[in-house]
Amino acid sequence: MLTGVLLLLCCTGGTAAFFLSELGDETEKADALASWGCGPIRPVDIAGELPRFAEYGDAQIRNAAIIIKVGQDMGVPSRGWVVALATAMQESALRNLANSGVPASLALPHEGVGADHDSLGLFQQRPGWGSVTERMTPAYTARKFYEKLVKVRSWQRRPLTAVAQQVQISAYPDAYAKHEELASRIVNALSGGAARTIEINGKAVCNAAERGQIAASGWTAPIPGGVGSGFRTSSRPSHNGVDIGAAKGTEIRAAATGRVLVARCDPDDRGRRDCDVDGHPGKGGCGWFVDLLHAGGYITRYCHMVSQPRVSPDQIVPAGEVIGQVGSSGNSSGPHLHFEVHLRNDRTSRGAIDPIPFMRERGAPLRSAE
């Protein structure tokens, strides 16, 4: 476990040193963020030209297109396409796999040979899912996956890995989450930004994931306020997040499913832990705050809560769950949420990126202050 001291710059320019565990030490450039538009969902043309991804070959992306197209044809909301893709990415790396122990499968078109029991195809389905020929047919296997998925209670709101596991009953139930980010990018590229949508009255609406509604990407805005002070502005070059204005007591929600790394009172510049009272400019410290670690190595930070957070270290928190309330504790001039996003498991300033484009690209934009 890596440890270190983080100088956290809070919301009026002051600093407070405090000790945090598991700090990342990477110094490479921030991961490039894919930027896709979002408009009317585009039907997938599985026979047409498809975009390329460094992670997969053309045949694998063609299989991804089939999975999405089946979901579209069945009327499954776009969150389901992300879940299905992430599942197939884990089970077969998007390859239609035959099985060395199932001779009949070797005579059918395939893109590799597995040896996991008698599992076949994109989703590694066993005989209970269908015949050998059916399980080696990508469109059939995708349909069977969706048929079971939509029967899972509250599947659109639950963590991807929990829903996928309930469908698949895998020996590795926590393995699916790591594919959610790339699955969302593929869905966006193939269907016009569909991973940035939420379902409202049966219709897909772009860039509206807030107040606990979860975008197909798995993300939501932490609060529905407007951004006042931005990320590393010319007047505040060391401001490693954004300030979102809101009334004291406004509920703060987890921006995505994650594990709680830190949930405590940050000492101010004089070492005082008096987060139950309003702070002031120059006091230093983040007040009551929470750090969440998400799949893909992303970390989100939520500062200046009014009281002790509602979550505890190592707790798994679903996207949209309330983790605390807006306040003005620590280095603060008034009630607001200081919100940060970090890459590569790096909780220091080196890992911080501008949350505004990051959240917009996930369909959970942080609105500008009016």
mmCIF file of C-alpha atoms in Angstrom:
data_model
loop_
_atom_site.group_PDB
_atom_site.id
_atom_site.type_symbol
_atom_site.label_atom_id
_atom_site.label_comp_id
_atom_site.label_asym_id
_atom_site.label_seq_id
_atom_site.Cartn_x
_atom_site.Cartn_y
_atom_site.Cartn_z
ATOM 1 C CA MET A 1 0.000 0.000 0.000
ATOM 2 C CA LEU A 2 1.316 3.386 -0.984
ATOM 3 C CA THR A 3 1.026 6.234 1.466
ATOM 4 C CA GLY A 4 1.888 9.882 1.395
ATOM 5 C CA VAL A 5 0.976 13.406 2.345
ATOM 6 C CA LEU A 6 -1.454 15.314 0.155
ATOM 7 C CA LEU A 7 -1.653 19.058 0.108
ATOM 8 C CA LEU A 8 -5.343 19.581 -0.561
ATOM 9 C CA LEU A 9 -6.287 22.977 -1.918
ATOM 10 C CA CYS A 10 -9.784 23.830 -0.795
ATOM 11 C CA CYS A 11 -12.280 26.285 -1.915
ATOM 12 C CA THR A 12 -10.911 29.736 -1.136
ATOM 13 C CA GLY A 13 -7.289 29.137 -1.948
ATOM 14 C CA GLY A 14 -6.000 27.980 1.449
ATOM 15 C CA THR A 15 -4.104 24.741 1.966
ATOM 16 C CA ALA A 16 -4.100 22.023 4.585
ATOM 17 C CA ALA A 17 -1.737 19.084 4.775
ATOM 18 C CA PHE A 18 -3.309 15.808 5.742
ATOM 19 C CA PHE A 19 -2.333 12.169 5.592
ATOM 20 C CA LEU A 20 -3.950 9.848 3.065
ATOM 21 C CA SER A 21 -3.283 6.208 2.190
ATOM 22 C CA GLU A 22 -3.034 4.516 -1.218
ATOM 23 C CA LEU A 23 -1.748 7.581 -3.038
ATOM 24 C CA GLY A 24 -0.853 6.948 -6.653
ATOM 25 C CA ASP A 25 2.640 7.790 -7.875
ATOM 26 C CA GLU A 26 2.033 7.815 -11.637
ATOM 27 C CA THR A 27 3.348 10.805 -13.528
ATOM 28 C CA GLU A 28 2.272 10.000 -17.089
ATOM 29 C CA LYS A 29 -0.114 12.279 -18.908
ATOM 30 C CA ALA A 30 -3.829 12.053 -18.073
ATOM 31 C CA ASP A 31 -5.783 9.466 -19.995
ATOM 32 C CA ALA A 32 -7.394 10.898 -23.116
ATOM 33 C CA LEU A 33 -11.166 11.154 -22.741
ATOM 34 C CA ALA A 34 -13.312 10.107 -25.680
ATOM 35 C CA SER A 35 -15.718 12.863 -26.719
ATOM 36 C CA TRP A 36 -18.869 11.719 -28.514
ATOM 37 C CA GLY A 37 -21.959 13.684 -29.396
ATOM 38 C CA CYS A 38 -25.377 12.924 -27.971
ATOM 39 C CA GLY A 39 -28.554 13.304 -29.952
ATOM 40 C CA PRO A 40 -31.262 10.970 -31.216
ATOM 41 C CA ILE A 41 -30.009 7.433 -30.674
ATOM 42 C CA ARG A 42 -28.595 6.073 -33.905
ATOM 43 C CA PRO A 43 -29.625 2.552 -34.983
ATOM 44 C CA VAL A 44 -26.548 0.356 -35.287
ATOM 45 C CA ASP A 45 -25.695 -0.803 -38.809
ATOM 46 C CA ILE A 46 -23.902 -4.088 -38.232
ATOM 47 C CA ALA A 47 -23.069 -4.417 -41.932
ATOM 48 C CA GLY A 48 -21.679 -0.894 -42.295
ATOM 49 C CA GLU A 49 -18.319 0.644 -41.498
ATOM 50 C CA LEU A 50 -17.660 0.693 -37.769
ATOM 51 C CA PRO A 51 -15.235 2.786 -35.710
ATOM 52 C CA ARG A 52 -11.985 1.224 -34.562
ATOM 53 C CA PHE A 53 -10.751 0.805 -31.025
ATOM 54 C CA ALA A 54 -7.177 0.043 -30.068
ATOM 55 C CA GLU A 55 -8.374 -2.493 -27.514
ATOM 56 C CA TYR A 56 -10.248 -4.711 -30.006
ATOM 57 C CA GLY A 57 -10.088 -5.893 -33.609
ATOM 58 C CA ASP A 58 -12.708 -5.380 -36.300
ATOM 59 C CA ALA A 59 -14.436 -8.715 -35.684
ATOM 60 C CA GLN A 60 -14.782 -7.967 -31.987
ATOM 61 C CA ILE A 61 -16.297 -4.536 -32.610
ATOM 62 C CA ARG A 62 -18.660 -6.174 -35.112
ATOM 63 C CA ASN A 63 -19.768 -8.479 -32.313
ATOM 64 C CA ALA A 64 -20.255 -5.450 -30.074
ATOM 65 C CA ALA A 65 -22.441 -3.914 -32.770
ATOM 66 C CA ILE A 66 -24.552 -7.071 -32.885
ATOM 67 C CA ILE A 67 -25.027 -6.987 -29.121
ATOM 68 C CA ILE A 68 -26.129 -3.342 -29.219
ATOM 69 C CA LYS A 69 -28.385 -3.885 -32.258
ATOM 70 C CA VAL A 70 -30.190 -6.753 -30.545
ATOM 71 C CA GLY A 71 -30.750 -4.554 -27.503
ATOM 72 C CA GLN A 72 -32.117 -1.789 -29.718
ATOM 73 C CA ASP A 73 -34.436 -4.181 -31.546
ATOM 74 C CA MET A 74 -35.745 -5.523 -28.234
ATOM 75 C CA GLY A 75 -36.348 -2.046 -26.827
ATOM 76 C CA VAL A 76 -33.899 -2.560 -23.964
ATOM 77 C CA PRO A 77 -32.751 0.811 -22.521
ATOM 78 C CA SER A 78 -29.181 1.789 -23.360
ATOM 79 C CA ARG A 79 -27.939 0.991 -19.852
ATOM 80 C CA GLY A 80 -28.582 -2.625 -20.801
ATOM 81 C CA TRP A 81 -26.286 -2.362 -23.824
ATOM 82 C CA VAL A 82 -23.450 -1.183 -21.578
ATOM 83 C CA VAL A 83 -24.073 -4.061 -19.148
ATOM 84 C CA ALA A 84 -24.215 -6.602 -21.977
ATOM 85 C CA LEU A 85 -21.029 -5.335 -23.609
ATOM 86 C CA ALA A 86 -19.097 -5.275 -20.334
ATOM 87 C CA THR A 87 -20.245 -8.841 -19.660
ATOM 88 C CA ALA A 88 -19.171 -10.125 -23.065
ATOM 89 C CA MET A 89 -15.867 -8.275 -22.745
ATOM 90 C CA GLN A 90 -15.155 -10.168 -19.542
ATOM 91 C CA GLU A 91 -16.474 -13.550 -20.672
ATOM 92 C CA SER A 92 -14.963 -13.769 -24.161
ATOM 93 C CA ALA A 93 -13.135 -10.516 -24.981
ATOM 94 C CA LEU A 94 -15.954 -10.010 -27.523
ATOM 95 C CA ARG A 95 -14.965 -13.187 -29.408
ATOM 96 C CA ASN A 96 -17.390 -15.888 -30.485
ATOM 97 C CA LEU A 97 -15.623 -18.770 -28.769
ATOM 98 C CA ALA A 98 -15.927 -22.463 -29.581
ATOM 99 C CA ASN A 99 -14.915 -24.998 -26.924
ATOM 100 C CA SER A 100 -12.318 -27.758 -27.233
ATOM 101 C CA GLY A 101 -14.564 -29.970 -25.116
ATOM 102 C CA VAL A 102 -17.613 -29.445 -27.347
ATOM 103 C CA PRO A 103 -16.581 -30.905 -30.747
ATOM 104 C CA ALA A 104 -19.715 -29.693 -32.530
ATOM 105 C CA SER A 105 -18.788 -26.101 -31.781
ATOM 106 C CA LEU A 106 -15.467 -26.433 -33.614
ATOM 107 C CA ALA A 107 -17.313 -27.084 -36.877
ATOM 108 C CA LEU A 108 -19.199 -23.781 -36.596
ATOM 109 C CA PRO A 109 -17.841 -20.278 -37.366
ATOM 110 C CA HIS A 110 -15.791 -19.097 -34.410
ATOM 111 C CA GLU A 111 -13.052 -16.624 -33.435
ATOM 112 C CA GLY A 112 -11.168 -18.641 -30.878
ATOM 113 C CA VAL A 113 -11.354 -21.782 -28.776
ATOM 114 C CA GLY A 114 -12.008 -21.840 -25.058
ATOM 115 C CA ALA A 115 -12.034 -24.662 -22.545
ATOM 116 C CA ASP A 116 -14.280 -23.456 -19.716
ATOM 117 C CA HIS A 117 -16.510 -26.439 -18.929
ATOM 118 C CA ASP A 118 -18.994 -26.581 -21.838
ATOM 119 C CA SER A 119 -19.396 -22.802 -22.235
ATOM 120 C CA LEU A 120 -19.762 -21.300 -25.692
ATOM 121 C CA GLY A 121 -20.032 -18.014 -27.555
ATOM 122 C CA LEU A 122 -19.786 -14.355 -26.660
ATOM 123 C CA PHE A 123 -21.332 -14.773 -23.221
ATOM 124 C CA GLN A 124 -19.871 -18.226 -22.487
ATOM 125 C CA GLN A 125 -23.323 -19.714 -22.039
ATOM 126 C CA ARG A 126 -23.771 -23.310 -20.918
ATOM 127 C CA PRO A 127 -26.263 -25.882 -22.337
ATOM 128 C CA GLY A 128 -29.202 -24.500 -20.353
ATOM 129 C CA TRP A 129 -29.089 -21.399 -22.528
ATOM 130 C CA GLY A 130 -29.617 -23.244 -25.827
ATOM 131 C CA SER A 131 -28.223 -25.698 -28.343
ATOM 132 C CA VAL A 132 -24.622 -25.617 -29.550
ATOM 133 C CA THR A 133 -25.639 -23.870 -32.756
ATOM 134 C CA GLU A 134 -27.715 -21.307 -30.861
ATOM 135 C CA ARG A 135 -24.993 -20.536 -28.355
ATOM 136 C CA MET A 136 -22.532 -20.042 -31.227
ATOM 137 C CA THR A 137 -24.869 -17.450 -32.823
ATOM 138 C CA PRO A 138 -24.032 -13.954 -31.449
ATOM 139 C CA ALA A 139 -27.503 -12.472 -31.971
ATOM 140 C CA TYR A 140 -29.154 -15.416 -30.192
ATOM 141 C CA THR A 141 -26.813 -15.248 -27.208
ATOM 142 C CA ALA A 142 -27.307 -11.482 -26.869
ATOM 143 C CA ARG A 143 -31.081 -11.915 -26.920
ATOM 144 C CA LYS A 144 -30.963 -14.576 -24.227
ATOM 145 C CA PHE A 145 -28.758 -12.332 -22.082
ATOM 146 C CA TYR A 146 -31.178 -9.403 -22.393
ATOM 147 C CA GLU A 147 -34.204 -11.578 -21.677
ATOM 148 C CA LYS A 148 -32.728 -12.505 -18.327
ATOM 149 C CA LEU A 149 -31.271 -9.047 -17.636
ATOM 150 C CA VAL A 150 -34.586 -7.184 -17.798
ATOM 151 C CA LYS A 151 -36.037 -9.548 -15.192
ATOM 152 C CA VAL A 152 -33.431 -8.499 -12.612
ATOM 153 C CA ARG A 153 -35.025 -6.204 -10.044
ATOM 154 C CA SER A 154 -34.004 -2.533 -10.389
ATOM 155 C CA TRP A 155 -31.310 -3.509 -12.886
ATOM 156 C CA GLN A 156 -30.909 0.003 -14.320
ATOM 157 C CA ARG A 157 -29.988 1.476 -10.929
ATOM 158 C CA ARG A 158 -27.861 -1.281 -9.451
ATOM 159 C CA PRO A 159 -24.053 -1.577 -9.915
ATOM 160 C CA LEU A 160 -23.138 -3.156 -13.230
ATOM 161 C CA THR A 161 -21.127 -5.953 -11.680
ATOM 162 C CA ALA A 162 -24.018 -6.975 -9.399
ATOM 163 C CA VAL A 163 -26.499 -7.090 -12.283
ATOM 164 C CA ALA A 164 -24.143 -8.948 -14.631
ATOM 165 C CA GLN A 165 -23.397 -11.476 -11.927
ATOM 166 C CA GLN A 166 -27.085 -12.129 -11.314
ATOM 167 C CA VAL A 167 -27.498 -12.948 -15.003
ATOM 168 C CA GLN A 168 -24.269 -14.897 -15.507
ATOM 169 C CA ILE A 169 -23.631 -16.541 -12.095
ATOM 170 C CA SER A 170 -19.893 -16.245 -12.679
ATOM 171 C CA ALA A 171 -17.067 -17.613 -10.561
ATOM 172 C CA TYR A 172 -15.563 -14.098 -10.690
ATOM 173 C CA PRO A 173 -18.456 -11.805 -9.732
ATOM 174 C CA ASP A 174 -16.371 -8.644 -9.343
ATOM 175 C CA ALA A 175 -14.673 -8.848 -12.734
ATOM 176 C CA TYR A 176 -17.284 -7.058 -14.841
ATOM 177 C CA ALA A 177 -16.939 -3.549 -13.401
ATOM 178 C CA LYS A 178 -13.528 -2.894 -14.942
ATOM 179 C CA HIS A 179 -15.067 -3.014 -18.427
ATOM 180 C CA GLU A 180 -17.801 -0.429 -17.802
ATOM 181 C CA GLU A 181 -15.798 2.561 -19.029
ATOM 182 C CA LEU A 182 -14.764 1.044 -22.370
ATOM 183 C CA ALA A 183 -18.201 -0.500 -22.864
ATOM 184 C CA SER A 184 -19.711 2.987 -22.503
ATOM 185 C CA ARG A 185 -17.273 4.407 -25.045
ATOM 186 C CA ILE A 186 -18.161 1.702 -27.555
ATOM 187 C CA VAL A 187 -21.885 2.258 -27.026
ATOM 188 C CA ASN A 188 -21.392 5.993 -27.557
ATOM 189 C CA ALA A 189 -19.379 5.492 -30.723
ATOM 190 C CA LEU A 190 -21.751 2.982 -32.298
ATOM 191 C CA SER A 191 -25.078 4.545 -31.361
ATOM 192 C CA GLY A 192 -24.671 8.301 -31.229
ATOM 193 C CA GLY A 193 -23.845 8.892 -27.579
ATOM 194 C CA ALA A 194 -26.447 6.556 -26.060
ATOM 195 C CA ALA A 195 -24.339 5.932 -22.924
ATOM 196 C CA ARG A 196 -24.914 9.601 -22.071
ATOM 197 C CA THR A 197 -28.679 9.162 -21.794
ATOM 198 C CA ILE A 198 -31.203 8.402 -19.066
ATOM 199 C CA GLU A 199 -34.692 6.974 -19.478
ATOM 200 C CA ILE A 200 -37.483 9.500 -18.825
ATOM 201 C CA ASN A 201 -41.037 8.334 -19.540
ATOM 202 C CA GLY A 202 -39.693 5.648 -21.821
ATOM 203 C CA LYS A 203 -37.544 8.046 -23.859
ATOM 204 C CA ALA A 204 -33.762 8.413 -23.905
ATOM 205 C CA VAL A 205 -32.772 11.927 -22.807
ATOM 206 C CA CYS A 206 -29.205 13.186 -23.221
ATOM 207 C CA ASN A 207 -27.061 14.802 -20.554
ATOM 208 C CA ALA A 208 -29.647 14.845 -17.777
ATOM 209 C CA ALA A 209 -28.305 12.446 -15.126
ATOM 210 C CA GLU A 210 -28.783 14.218 -11.803
ATOM 211 C CA ARG A 211 -30.979 14.035 -8.691
ATOM 212 C CA GLY A 212 -30.169 10.343 -8.418
ATOM 213 C CA GLN A 213 -30.949 9.424 -12.027
ATOM 214 C CA ILE A 214 -28.117 7.324 -13.481
ATOM 215 C CA ALA A 215 -26.892 7.679 -17.067
ATOM 216 C CA ALA A 216 -26.322 4.533 -19.113
ATOM 217 C CA SER A 217 -22.613 5.140 -18.484
ATOM 218 C CA GLY A 218 -23.209 4.551 -14.766
ATOM 219 C CA TRP A 219 -22.612 8.179 -13.696
ATOM 220 C CA THR A 220 -24.744 10.936 -12.179
ATOM 221 C CA ALA A 221 -24.111 14.532 -11.075
ATOM 222 C CA PRO A 222 -23.367 14.671 -7.316
ATOM 223 C CA ILE A 223 -25.760 17.611 -6.798
ATOM 224 C CA PRO A 224 -27.930 19.585 -9.254
ATOM 225 C CA GLY A 225 -26.385 23.008 -8.562
ATOM 226 C CA GLY A 226 -24.455 25.307 -10.861
ATOM 227 C CA VAL A 227 -20.660 25.531 -11.019
ATOM 228 C CA GLY A 228 -19.288 28.798 -9.716
ATOM 229 C CA SER A 229 -15.525 28.587 -9.256
ATOM 230 C CA GLY A 230 -13.911 26.377 -11.899
ATOM 231 C CA PHE A 231 -10.925 24.071 -12.171
ATOM 232 C CA ARG A 232 -7.478 25.713 -11.978
ATOM 233 C CA THR A 233 -8.575 29.132 -13.156
ATOM 234 C CA SER A 234 -6.125 31.972 -13.742
ATOM 235 C CA SER A 235 -7.057 33.473 -10.382
ATOM 236 C CA ARG A 236 -6.886 30.119 -8.593
ATOM 237 C CA PRO A 237 -4.388 27.938 -10.477
ATOM 238 C CA SER A 238 -4.177 25.393 -7.662
ATOM 239 C CA HIS A 239 -7.939 24.822 -7.378
ATOM 240 C CA ASN A 240 -8.076 21.092 -8.168
ATOM 241 C CA GLY A 241 -11.837 20.793 -8.481
ATOM 242 C CA VAL A 242 -14.975 22.851 -9.028
ATOM 243 C CA ASP A 243 -17.334 24.523 -6.577
ATOM 244 C CA ILE A 244 -21.029 23.746 -7.028
ATOM 245 C CA GLY A 245 -23.368 26.108 -5.245
ATOM 246 C CA ALA A 246 -26.248 24.666 -3.239
ATOM 247 C CA ALA A 247 -28.229 25.277 -0.072
ATOM 248 C CA LYS A 248 -26.970 23.830 3.195
ATOM 249 C CA GLY A 249 -28.405 20.358 3.669
ATOM 250 C CA THR A 250 -28.675 19.539 -0.049
ATOM 251 C CA GLU A 251 -28.102 15.823 -0.493
ATOM 252 C CA ILE A 252 -24.782 14.814 -2.082
ATOM 253 C CA ARG A 253 -24.841 11.617 -4.140
ATOM 254 C CA ALA A 254 -22.100 9.234 -5.217
ATOM 255 C CA ALA A 255 -21.259 10.146 -8.814
ATOM 256 C CA ALA A 256 -20.733 6.453 -9.687
ATOM 257 C CA THR A 257 -20.565 3.121 -7.912
ATOM 258 C CA GLY A 258 -17.412 3.015 -5.821
ATOM 259 C CA ARG A 259 -15.599 2.021 -2.660
ATOM 260 C CA VAL A 260 -15.146 4.567 0.113
ATOM 261 C CA LEU A 261 -11.471 5.364 0.635
ATOM 262 C CA VAL A 262 -11.844 8.207 3.114
ATOM 263 C CA ALA A 263 -14.813 9.594 5.069
ATOM 264 C CA ARG A 264 -13.721 11.936 7.845
ATOM 265 C CA CYS A 265 -12.973 15.433 9.060
ATOM 266 C CA ASP A 266 -9.947 17.044 7.437
ATOM 267 C CA PRO A 267 -7.871 19.080 9.944
ATOM 268 C CA ASP A 268 -7.431 22.753 9.162
ATOM 269 C CA ASP A 269 -4.121 24.624 8.893
ATOM 270 C CA ARG A 270 -3.761 24.641 12.694
ATOM 271 C CA GLY A 271 -4.528 20.939 13.032
ATOM 272 C CA ARG A 272 -8.028 21.477 14.420
ATOM 273 C CA ARG A 273 -10.754 18.945 13.602
ATOM 274 C CA ASP A 274 -13.807 21.148 14.172
ATOM 275 C CA CYS A 275 -15.834 20.259 11.090
ATOM 276 C CA ASP A 276 -19.207 20.482 12.858
ATOM 277 C CA VAL A 277 -19.078 24.278 12.639
ATOM 278 C CA ASP A 278 -18.992 26.488 9.559
ATOM 279 C CA GLY A 279 -15.517 27.309 8.341
ATOM 280 C CA HIS A 280 -14.215 30.473 6.765
ATOM 281 C CA PRO A 281 -11.772 31.629 4.062
ATOM 282 C CA GLY A 282 -8.189 31.014 5.095
ATOM 283 C CA LYS A 283 -9.076 28.342 7.646
ATOM 284 C CA GLY A 284 -7.694 25.544 5.488
ATOM 285 C CA GLY A 285 -8.892 21.997 5.152
ATOM 286 C CA CYS A 286 -11.677 20.257 3.303
ATOM 287 C CA GLY A 287 -14.026 19.958 6.265
ATOM 288 C CA TRP A 288 -16.096 16.798 6.326
ATOM 289 C CA PHE A 289 -15.228 14.974 3.112
ATOM 290 C CA VAL A 290 -15.421 11.669 1.226
ATOM 291 C CA ASP A 291 -13.169 10.061 -1.389
ATOM 292 C CA LEU A 292 -14.639 7.284 -3.573
ATOM 293 C CA LEU A 293 -12.645 4.900 -5.772
ATOM 294 C CA HIS A 294 -14.417 3.818 -8.975
ATOM 295 C CA ALA A 295 -13.752 1.196 -11.634
ATOM 296 C CA GLY A 296 -11.093 2.351 -14.071
ATOM 297 C CA GLY A 297 -8.986 3.950 -11.342
ATOM 298 C CA TYR A 298 -11.139 7.092 -11.075
ATOM 299 C CA ILE A 299 -11.466 8.846 -7.733
ATOM 300 C CA THR A 300 -14.106 11.434 -6.858
ATOM 301 C CA ARG A 301 -13.849 13.779 -3.875
ATOM 302 C CA TYR A 302 -16.684 15.593 -2.057
ATOM 303 C CA CYS A 303 -15.728 18.372 0.388
ATOM 304 C CA HIS A 304 -17.304 20.776 2.939
ATOM 305 C CA MET A 305 -20.140 18.557 4.147
ATOM 306 C CA VAL A 306 -22.309 19.941 6.940
ATOM 307 C CA SER A 307 -21.894 16.895 9.167
ATOM 308 C CA GLN A 308 -20.201 13.521 9.349
ATOM 309 C CA PRO A 309 -20.594 11.594 6.062
ATOM 310 C CA ARG A 310 -23.200 8.859 5.878
ATOM 311 C CA VAL A 311 -20.675 6.317 4.598
ATOM 312 C CA SER A 312 -17.635 4.571 6.074
ATOM 313 C CA PRO A 313 -14.234 3.493 4.697
ATOM 314 C CA ASP A 314 -14.322 0.320 2.556
ATOM 315 C CA GLN A 315 -18.087 0.538 2.103
ATOM 316 C CA ILE A 316 -19.317 -0.118 -1.455
ATOM 317 C CA VAL A 317 -21.634 2.710 -2.475
ATOM 318 C CA PRO A 318 -23.966 2.462 -5.507
ATOM 319 C CA ALA A 319 -24.179 5.344 -7.969
ATOM 320 C CA GLY A 320 -26.694 7.924 -6.819
ATOM 321 C CA GLU A 321 -26.665 6.916 -3.157
ATOM 322 C CA VAL A 322 -26.659 9.819 -0.714
ATOM 323 C CA ILE A 323 -23.276 10.041 1.005
ATOM 324 C CA GLY A 324 -23.680 13.338 2.873
ATOM 325 C CA GLN A 325 -25.108 16.848 2.787
ATOM 326 C CA VAL A 326 -23.835 20.192 1.539
ATOM 327 C CA GLY A 327 -22.314 22.440 4.176
ATOM 328 C CA SER A 328 -19.569 24.985 4.712
ATOM 329 C CA SER A 329 -17.057 23.169 6.910
ATOM 330 C CA GLY A 330 -13.340 23.735 6.446
ATOM 331 C CA ASN A 331 -11.836 26.314 4.105
ATOM 332 C CA SER A 332 -15.123 27.703 2.819
ATOM 333 C CA SER A 333 -16.879 31.038 2.364
ATOM 334 C CA GLY A 334 -20.407 29.605 2.209
ATOM 335 C CA PRO A 335 -22.431 26.437 1.537
ATOM 336 C CA HIS A 336 -21.315 24.551 -1.562
ATOM 337 C CA LEU A 337 -19.830 21.255 -2.723
ATOM 338 C CA HIS A 338 -16.188 21.173 -3.751
ATOM 339 C CA PHE A 339 -16.040 18.280 -6.239
ATOM 340 C CA GLU A 340 -12.897 16.696 -7.686
ATOM 341 C CA VAL A 341 -12.136 13.927 -10.186
ATOM 342 C CA HIS A 342 -8.769 12.140 -10.240
ATOM 343 C CA LEU A 343 -7.280 9.625 -12.680
ATOM 344 C CA ARG A 344 -5.141 6.505 -12.223
ATOM 345 C CA ASN A 345 -5.868 5.962 -8.522
ATOM 346 C CA ASP A 346 -3.893 9.150 -7.834
ATOM 347 C CA ARG A 347 -5.449 11.248 -5.083
ATOM 348 C CA THR A 348 -2.810 13.951 -5.272
ATOM 349 C CA SER A 349 -2.979 17.091 -7.382
ATOM 350 C CA ARG A 350 -1.087 15.212 -10.116
ATOM 351 C CA GLY A 351 -4.113 13.022 -10.729
ATOM 352 C CA ALA A 352 -6.703 15.802 -10.708
ATOM 353 C CA ILE A 353 -8.535 16.675 -13.928
ATOM 354 C CA ASP A 354 -11.266 19.158 -14.812
ATOM 355 C CA PRO A 355 -14.556 17.536 -13.707
ATOM 356 C CA ILE A 356 -16.683 19.519 -16.160
ATOM 357 C CA PRO A 357 -15.724 17.773 -19.443
ATOM 358 C CA PHE A 358 -15.312 14.460 -17.615
ATOM 359 C CA MET A 359 -18.866 14.487 -16.292
ATOM 360 C CA ARG A 360 -20.333 15.884 -19.518
ATOM 361 C CA GLU A 361 -18.840 13.004 -21.494
ATOM 362 C CA ARG A 362 -20.661 10.602 -19.177
ATOM 363 C CA GLY A 363 -24.056 12.234 -19.549
ATOM 364 C CA ALA A 364 -23.999 13.784 -16.063
ATOM 365 C CA PRO A 365 -22.986 17.387 -16.755
ATOM 366 C CA LEU A 366 -22.238 19.935 -14.061
ATOM 367 C CA ARG A 367 -24.331 22.945 -14.993
ATOM 368 C CA SER A 368 -22.977 26.480 -15.211
ATOM 369 C CA ALA A 369 -24.201 28.866 -12.570
ATOM 370 C CA GLU A 370 -27.020 31.048 -13.873
#
